[in-house]
C-alpha cells in the first residue's frame, strides 16, 4: 500500500521526496557551481531527516535558474557528464540516494551554433547517470531550447520501480504521459518551473494524468520570484488512482514525501478492470467483441484519424492543427521577442511563391 506521513520505506515501497527549491537568479558559471553545492547539501541533509528516502527530485531550473540573457545562457551551458553531474553524483553516492537534477541548459552537439537543450538527469545511489531526458516540448513562445531528440525514456529506478521523466510543459500533452506509461513507466517524474497564473490547471493535470495512465506522479515545482515570474510551488506526489498523497503550499524549501508501493501499482494494472485505461485502449470494446463471437482481444486498430495522420504524414498533421488554430508561429496582437510577426512570414511566403512562378527557384 502506498502511504504518506512517515519517514520510512520498505522493500516494497520506494520513498520519494519532492523538494520545492526557490527559483535562483544566476548569471555566471561560478554562481551555478555555488548553487549546485547548496543542492548537494540538501540531498545529504534531507536523507538524514528522511532515512527511508530512496529518491529526491528537484525542480526544473533549480540548478542554473532561467538565463534571460542569451549570452549568459550559452556561457553557462554545460556538458553531460561534466562538473555539475559529478557533484550531484558524489552527493547521491555519499547519501546513498537516487536524485533527479535539472540542467538548463545542456550544450547542443553543435554548441555554440545551436541553442542548448533543457535536460534532466537521473543519478543512482552509486553516483552514476542512469537516465538522461531532453525536454521534448519547450514552453514556446518563451523558451528557446532546442526540442529534445531522445524521445521518452524508461529506466529501472530504485528498488526496481520503472521510472520516466518529463519536464514542465511536456505535461500539458496527454501523449507524453501515455507514451511513458505504455512503455512501462510506473512513476513519472515531472520537475517544473511553473508560474502564475497557471496554478490550478497544473495541479489538476498531474492528478488527471496519474489516473488516466495508472501511474505514480512526482511533481517538483519551483517557488519564489526571480524578477520576472512568480512560481506557485504546490509540489506534490500523486497516487496511481489520481488522488494526492501529499502536496506543498507556496513555501520555499518545502518538501513532500511518500512511500510508493511497487506491488500495489503492478497489482492494479494486472487486476483492475473498469478503470484500466492502459489495457482498455488497445482492447477496445472487448466485452461486446467477445459477445459477438469475434475473439477475446477487442479491437486493436487505432480509431483516431489525427494520430494515424501524424505518424504517416507529419506535415499534413501540422496542417490539420493550423486549420483549427493559425498558420504562423507569431500572433500579431501580442508580439513576443524573437518570434516573427505574421506579416513578416506572409511576406516571405509571397516572395517564395513569386520566385517559384518566375522559375527563380
Short mmCIF file of C-alpha atoms in Angstrom, two decimals:
data_model
loop_
_atom_site.label_atom_id
_atom_site.label_comp_id
_atom_site.label_asym_id
_atom_site.label_seq_id
_atom_site.Cartn_x
_atom_site.Cartn_y
_atom_site.Cartn_z
CA UNK A 1 0.00 0.00 0.00
CA UNK A 2 1.28 3.48 -0.89
CA UNK A 3 1.22 5.86 2.06
CA UNK A 4 2.13 9.31 3.30
CA UNK A 5 3.20 10.78 6.62
CA UNK A 6 6.11 8.63 7.78
CA UNK A 7 9.88 8.89 7.21
CA UNK A 8 10.44 5.23 6.37
CA UNK A 9 10.25 2.92 3.35
CA UNK A 10 10.22 -0.85 2.98
CA UNK A 11 11.39 -3.38 0.41
CA UNK A 12 8.03 -2.99 -1.32
CA UNK A 13 7.93 0.82 -1.27
CA UNK A 14 10.04 3.50 -2.91
CA UNK A 15 10.49 6.52 -0.65
CA UNK A 16 10.12 9.57 -2.91
CA UNK A 17 10.78 13.18 -1.89
CA UNK A 18 9.97 16.25 -3.99
CA UNK A 19 11.92 19.34 -2.93
CA UNK A 20 10.39 22.76 -3.62
CA UNK A 21 13.52 24.78 -4.35
CA UNK A 22 13.22 28.58 -4.70
CA UNK A 23 13.95 29.73 -8.24
CA UNK A 24 17.53 31.09 -8.35
CA UNK A 25 18.57 34.07 -10.47
CA UNK A 26 22.12 33.40 -11.64
CA UNK A 27 24.40 34.88 -14.28
CA UNK A 28 27.80 33.15 -14.23
CA UNK A 29 29.14 29.61 -14.09
CA UNK A 30 30.77 30.25 -10.72
CA UNK A 31 27.33 31.16 -9.33
CA UNK A 32 25.85 27.99 -10.80
CA UNK A 33 28.56 25.92 -9.10
CA UNK A 34 27.87 27.56 -5.74
CA UNK A 35 24.15 26.90 -6.14
CA UNK A 36 24.84 23.27 -7.06
CA UNK A 37 26.80 22.92 -3.80
CA UNK A 38 23.67 24.01 -1.91
CA UNK A 39 21.62 21.37 -3.73
CA UNK A 40 24.20 18.72 -2.85
CA UNK A 41 23.97 19.71 0.81
CA UNK A 42 20.18 19.45 0.61
CA UNK A 43 20.44 15.91 -0.78
CA UNK A 44 22.58 14.82 2.17
CA UNK A 45 20.64 16.74 4.80
CA UNK A 46 17.22 15.57 3.61
CA UNK A 47 18.38 11.96 3.68
CA UNK A 48 19.28 12.41 7.36
CA UNK A 49 15.76 13.58 8.09
CA UNK A 50 14.07 11.01 5.85
CA UNK A 51 16.08 7.81 6.31
CA UNK A 52 13.69 5.87 4.10
CA UNK A 53 14.17 8.24 1.16
CA UNK A 54 15.22 6.38 -1.99
CA UNK A 55 14.77 9.23 -4.48
CA UNK A 56 14.83 13.04 -4.27
CA UNK A 57 13.55 15.27 -7.09
CA UNK A 58 14.43 18.93 -7.70
CA UNK A 59 12.50 21.40 -9.90
CA UNK A 60 13.25 22.48 -13.44
CA UNK A 61 15.77 25.36 -13.47
CA UNK A 62 16.77 24.71 -9.85
CA UNK A 63 20.47 24.31 -10.70
CA UNK A 64 21.00 27.19 -13.12
CA UNK A 65 17.91 29.35 -12.93
CA UNK A 66 16.45 30.92 -16.06
CA UNK A 67 19.11 32.76 -18.02
CA UNK A 68 17.09 35.59 -19.54
CA UNK A 69 20.25 36.87 -21.23
CA UNK A 70 21.14 34.81 -24.32
CA UNK A 71 24.89 35.21 -23.87
CA UNK A 72 24.64 34.02 -20.27
CA UNK A 73 22.59 31.03 -21.39
CA UNK A 74 25.35 29.93 -23.77
CA UNK A 75 28.19 30.78 -21.39
CA UNK A 76 26.73 28.66 -18.57
CA UNK A 77 25.53 25.74 -20.73
CA UNK A 78 27.20 22.55 -19.51
CA UNK A 79 28.26 19.17 -20.78
CA UNK A 80 26.82 15.88 -19.54
CA UNK A 81 28.66 14.23 -17.91
CA UNK A 82 30.57 17.16 -16.52
CA UNK A 83 31.35 19.17 -13.41
CA UNK A 84 27.74 19.54 -12.27
CA UNK A 85 26.77 15.90 -12.74
CA UNK A 86 29.99 14.87 -10.98
CA UNK A 87 28.96 16.98 -7.99
CA UNK A 88 25.44 15.56 -7.93
CA UNK A 89 26.77 12.03 -8.38
CA UNK A 90 29.08 12.38 -5.40
CA UNK A 91 26.22 13.70 -3.24
CA UNK A 92 23.98 10.78 -4.24
CA UNK A 93 26.75 8.27 -3.58
CA UNK A 94 27.53 9.77 -0.19
CA UNK A 95 23.86 9.90 0.85
CA UNK A 96 23.05 6.54 -0.74
CA UNK A 97 20.05 8.00 -2.55
CA UNK A 98 18.88 8.48 -6.14
CA UNK A 99 18.32 12.02 -7.45
CA UNK A 100 16.74 13.91 -10.34
CA UNK A 101 18.52 17.14 -11.28
CA UNK A 102 17.80 19.88 -13.81
CA UNK A 103 20.43 21.20 -16.23
CA UNK A 104 19.30 24.24 -18.22
CA UNK A 105 20.97 24.01 -20.46
CA UNK A 106 22.96 21.15 -21.80
CA UNK A 107 25.27 22.11 -24.64
CA UNK A 108 23.96 21.21 -28.09
CA UNK A 109 26.08 18.87 -30.23
CA UNK A 110 26.80 21.93 -32.40
CA UNK A 111 27.44 24.30 -29.49
CA UNK A 112 27.62 27.31 -29.69
CA UNK A 113 25.90 27.42 -33.07
CA UNK A 114 22.66 25.86 -31.81
CA UNK A 115 20.59 26.57 -28.72
CA UNK A 116 21.11 24.26 -25.72
CA UNK A 117 18.76 21.52 -24.51
CA UNK A 118 16.65 21.59 -21.36
CA UNK A 119 17.78 18.36 -19.70
CA UNK A 120 17.18 16.17 -16.66
CA UNK A 121 19.48 13.50 -15.30
CA UNK A 122 18.56 10.61 -13.03
CA UNK A 123 21.55 9.60 -10.90
CA UNK A 124 21.58 6.38 -8.88
CA UNK A 125 22.86 5.78 -5.36
CA UNK A 126 26.26 4.84 -6.73
CA UNK A 127 26.63 8.26 -8.36
CA UNK A 128 26.04 7.04 -11.92
CA UNK A 129 23.88 8.75 -14.54
CA UNK A 130 21.31 6.12 -15.47
CA UNK A 131 18.87 8.25 -17.47
CA UNK A 132 19.07 11.48 -19.43
CA UNK A 133 15.98 13.19 -20.78
CA UNK A 134 15.77 16.28 -23.00
CA UNK A 135 12.57 18.30 -22.92
CA UNK A 136 10.52 17.37 -25.96
CA UNK A 137 8.06 20.26 -25.82
CA UNK A 138 9.70 23.53 -24.73
CA UNK A 139 7.35 26.20 -23.41
CA UNK A 140 7.03 28.22 -26.60
CA UNK A 141 6.96 31.06 -27.40
CA UNK A 142 9.09 32.00 -24.38
CA UNK A 143 11.56 29.10 -24.08
CA UNK A 144 14.16 28.88 -26.81
CA UNK A 145 15.54 25.41 -26.03
CA UNK A 146 16.27 23.06 -28.89
CA UNK A 147 13.49 20.44 -28.75
CA UNK A 148 14.69 17.15 -27.30
CA UNK A 149 15.80 14.36 -29.63
CA UNK A 150 15.97 11.41 -27.23
CA UNK A 151 12.25 10.66 -27.02
CA UNK A 152 10.80 9.34 -23.77
CA UNK A 153 12.94 7.02 -21.68
CA UNK A 154 12.00 4.31 -19.18
CA UNK A 155 14.64 3.17 -16.69
CA UNK A 156 14.72 0.71 -13.82
CA UNK A 157 14.93 3.01 -10.82
CA UNK A 158 15.29 2.48 -7.08
CA UNK A 159 14.18 -0.97 -5.90
CA UNK A 160 13.29 -1.88 -9.48
CA UNK A 161 10.45 0.63 -9.94
CA UNK A 162 10.29 1.74 -13.58
CA UNK A 163 10.79 5.48 -13.96
CA UNK A 164 10.29 8.07 -16.69
CA UNK A 165 10.98 11.81 -16.60
CA UNK A 166 9.18 14.67 -18.31
CA UNK A 167 9.64 18.42 -17.86
CA UNK A 168 7.08 21.10 -17.05
CA UNK A 169 5.18 21.99 -20.26
CA UNK A 170 5.66 18.42 -21.53
CA UNK A 171 2.98 17.51 -19.00
CA UNK A 172 0.30 19.53 -20.80
CA UNK A 173 0.26 16.96 -23.62
CA UNK A 174 -1.51 13.67 -22.78
CA UNK A 175 0.53 11.90 -25.45
CA UNK A 176 3.77 12.02 -23.46
CA UNK A 177 2.19 10.53 -20.34
CA UNK A 178 0.64 7.70 -22.35
CA UNK A 179 3.92 7.02 -24.17
CA UNK A 180 5.81 6.71 -20.87
CA UNK A 181 3.13 4.53 -19.30
CA UNK A 182 2.72 2.24 -22.29
CA UNK A 183 6.48 1.73 -22.34
CA UNK A 184 6.32 0.54 -18.76
CA UNK A 185 6.78 3.58 -16.52
CA UNK A 186 5.30 3.15 -13.04
CA UNK A 187 6.50 6.53 -11.78
CA UNK A 188 6.55 9.64 -13.97
CA UNK A 189 8.67 12.43 -12.55
CA UNK A 190 7.72 15.97 -13.58
CA UNK A 191 10.16 18.68 -12.49
CA UNK A 192 8.76 22.07 -13.43
CA UNK A 193 9.35 25.78 -13.16
CA UNK A 194 5.71 26.72 -13.47
CA UNK A 195 4.48 30.17 -12.62
CA UNK A 196 1.26 32.02 -12.03
CA UNK A 197 -1.36 32.40 -13.42
CA UNK A 198 -1.48 28.71 -14.42
CA UNK A 199 -1.59 27.14 -10.93
CA UNK A 200 -4.98 25.43 -10.82
CA UNK A 201 -4.55 23.86 -14.25
CA UNK A 202 -1.13 22.43 -13.44
CA UNK A 203 -2.19 20.97 -10.12
CA UNK A 204 -5.12 19.30 -11.86
CA UNK A 205 -3.33 17.96 -14.93
CA UNK A 206 -0.82 15.86 -13.00
CA UNK A 207 -3.61 14.28 -10.95
CA UNK A 208 -5.69 13.60 -14.05
CA UNK A 209 -2.81 12.07 -15.96
CA UNK A 210 -1.93 9.85 -12.99
CA UNK A 211 -5.47 8.47 -13.02
CA UNK A 212 -5.70 8.14 -16.81
CA UNK A 213 -2.40 6.26 -17.02
CA UNK A 214 -2.41 4.27 -13.75
CA UNK A 215 0.93 5.79 -12.83
CA UNK A 216 2.51 7.47 -9.82
CA UNK A 217 3.45 11.11 -10.40
CA UNK A 218 6.09 13.14 -8.56
CA UNK A 219 5.96 16.88 -9.26
CA UNK A 220 8.75 19.16 -8.03
CA UNK A 221 7.95 22.79 -8.75
CA UNK A 222 9.85 25.98 -8.01
CA UNK A 223 8.76 28.70 -5.58
CA UNK A 224 9.53 32.38 -5.19
CA UNK A 225 10.09 35.32 -7.57
CA UNK A 226 13.05 35.63 -9.93
CA UNK A 227 12.46 39.19 -11.05
CA UNK A 228 10.26 38.12 -13.95
CA UNK A 229 7.90 35.34 -12.85
CA UNK A 230 6.37 34.19 -9.56
CA UNK A 231 6.42 30.41 -9.13
CA UNK A 232 3.46 28.85 -7.35
CA UNK A 233 5.07 25.78 -5.79
CA UNK A 234 2.48 23.09 -4.93
CA UNK A 235 4.99 20.30 -5.46
CA UNK A 236 3.16 17.03 -4.98
CA UNK A 237 3.21 13.25 -5.02
CA UNK A 238 0.14 11.68 -6.61
CA UNK A 239 -1.07 8.10 -6.34
CA UNK A 240 -1.80 5.95 -9.37
CA UNK A 241 -5.52 6.47 -8.79
CA UNK A 242 -5.16 10.23 -9.23
CA UNK A 243 -5.51 11.11 -5.57
CA UNK A 244 -2.86 13.32 -3.97
CA UNK A 245 -0.70 11.69 -1.31
CA UNK A 246 0.99 14.93 -0.29
CA UNK A 247 1.18 18.50 -1.63
CA UNK A 248 3.20 21.56 -0.65
CA UNK A 249 1.85 25.07 -0.44
CA UNK A 250 3.77 28.03 -1.85
CA UNK A 251 6.63 27.96 0.68
CA UNK A 252 10.32 28.00 -0.22
CA UNK A 253 12.22 24.78 0.55
CA UNK A 254 9.07 22.79 1.18
CA UNK A 255 9.10 19.02 0.85
CA UNK A 256 6.63 16.22 0.39
CA UNK A 257 7.49 12.60 0.98
CA UNK A 258 5.56 9.41 0.30
CA UNK A 259 6.14 5.67 0.10
CA UNK A 260 5.05 4.31 -3.28
CA UNK A 261 4.14 0.63 -3.36
CA UNK A 262 5.78 -1.42 -6.09
CA UNK A 263 3.44 -4.39 -5.74
CA UNK A 264 0.42 -2.10 -5.44
CA UNK A 265 0.73 -0.49 -8.87
CA UNK A 266 1.57 -3.81 -10.52
CA UNK A 267 -1.45 -5.43 -8.89
CA UNK A 268 -3.65 -2.54 -10.06
CA UNK A 269 -2.50 -2.83 -13.65
CA UNK A 270 -2.92 -6.60 -13.66
CA UNK A 271 -6.30 -6.83 -11.94
CA UNK A 272 -8.25 -3.58 -12.22
CA UNK A 273 -10.96 -3.67 -14.88
CA UNK A 274 -13.33 -0.73 -15.29
CA UNK A 275 -10.59 1.92 -14.89
CA UNK A 276 -7.75 0.00 -16.54
CA UNK A 277 -7.23 2.59 -19.27
CA UNK A 278 -3.91 1.14 -20.46
CA UNK A 279 -5.49 -2.25 -21.22
CA UNK A 280 -8.84 -0.99 -22.47
CA UNK A 281 -7.38 1.45 -25.00
CA UNK A 282 -5.81 -1.31 -27.10
CA UNK A 283 -8.52 -3.90 -26.42
CA UNK A 284 -11.34 -1.59 -27.38
CA UNK A 285 -14.83 -2.80 -26.55
CA UNK A 286 -13.70 -6.31 -25.66
CA UNK A 287 -16.94 -7.17 -23.86
CA UNK A 288 -19.07 -6.63 -26.96
CA UNK A 289 -16.49 -8.12 -29.32
CA UNK A 290 -16.39 -11.31 -27.25
CA UNK A 291 -20.19 -11.45 -27.08
CA UNK A 292 -20.28 -11.17 -30.88
CA UNK A 293 -18.05 -14.21 -31.19
CA UNK A 294 -15.16 -12.21 -32.63
CA UNK A 295 -12.46 -13.22 -30.14
CA UNK A 296 -11.36 -12.10 -26.70
CA UNK A 297 -8.97 -9.27 -27.60
CA UNK A 298 -11.36 -6.47 -28.56
CA UNK A 299 -10.43 -4.08 -31.39
CA UNK A 300 -6.72 -3.32 -31.64
CA UNK A 301 -6.66 -0.78 -34.50
CA UNK A 302 -6.22 2.91 -33.69
CA UNK A 303 -9.56 4.68 -34.23
CA UNK A 304 -8.16 8.21 -34.15
CA UNK A 305 -7.61 9.92 -37.51
CA UNK A 306 -5.28 12.58 -36.17
CA UNK A 307 -2.83 10.08 -34.68
CA UNK A 308 -2.79 7.96 -37.83
CA UNK A 309 -2.09 11.09 -39.86
CA UNK A 310 0.65 12.30 -37.51
CA UNK A 311 2.54 9.02 -37.84
CA UNK A 312 2.10 8.62 -41.58
CA UNK A 313 2.16 12.25 -42.75
CA UNK A 314 3.53 14.67 -40.12
CA UNK A 315 3.25 17.72 -42.37
CA UNK A 316 -0.42 17.02 -43.02
CA UNK A 317 -0.93 16.66 -39.25
CA UNK A 318 0.71 20.07 -38.87
CA UNK A 319 -1.71 21.49 -41.42
CA UNK A 320 -4.62 19.91 -39.54
CA UNK A 321 -3.53 21.78 -36.43
CA UNK A 322 -3.11 25.02 -38.36
CA UNK A 323 -6.62 24.75 -39.80
CA UNK A 324 -8.11 24.83 -36.30
CA UNK A 325 -5.59 27.34 -34.86
CA UNK A 326 -3.36 29.54 -37.05
CA UNK A 327 -0.72 29.10 -39.78
CA UNK A 328 2.04 31.23 -38.21
CA UNK A 329 4.14 30.95 -35.06
CA UNK A 330 3.67 34.63 -34.27
CA UNK A 331 0.48 36.37 -33.14
CA UNK A 332 0.06 39.92 -34.37
CA UNK A 333 -1.98 41.12 -31.39
CA UNK A 334 0.67 40.04 -28.84
CA UNK A 335 4.22 40.10 -30.25
CA UNK A 336 6.95 38.12 -28.44
CA UNK A 337 10.63 38.98 -28.79
CA UNK A 338 12.41 36.64 -31.18
CA UNK A 339 9.21 35.45 -32.89
CA UNK A 340 8.45 36.93 -36.33
CA UNK A 341 5.17 38.76 -36.70
CA UNK A 342 2.65 37.07 -39.02
CA UNK A 343 3.01 39.79 -41.63
CA UNK A 344 6.73 39.09 -41.96
CA UNK A 345 6.12 35.38 -42.50
CA UNK A 346 3.38 36.07 -45.01
CA UNK A 347 5.70 38.37 -46.96
CA UNK A 348 8.34 35.64 -47.07
CA UNK A 349 5.80 33.13 -48.40
CA UNK A 350 4.65 35.65 -51.03
CA UNK A 351 8.25 36.10 -52.18
CA UNK A 352 8.75 32.33 -52.39
CA UNK A 353 5.57 31.89 -54.39
CA UNK A 354 6.57 34.70 -56.77
CA UNK A 355 10.06 33.27 -57.20
CA UNK A 356 8.55 29.89 -57.97
CA UNK A 357 6.22 31.41 -60.55
CA UNK A 358 9.17 33.18 -62.20
CA UNK A 359 11.21 29.95 -62.14
CA UNK A 360 13.81 31.58 -59.90
CA UNK A 361 13.95 28.58 -57.55
#
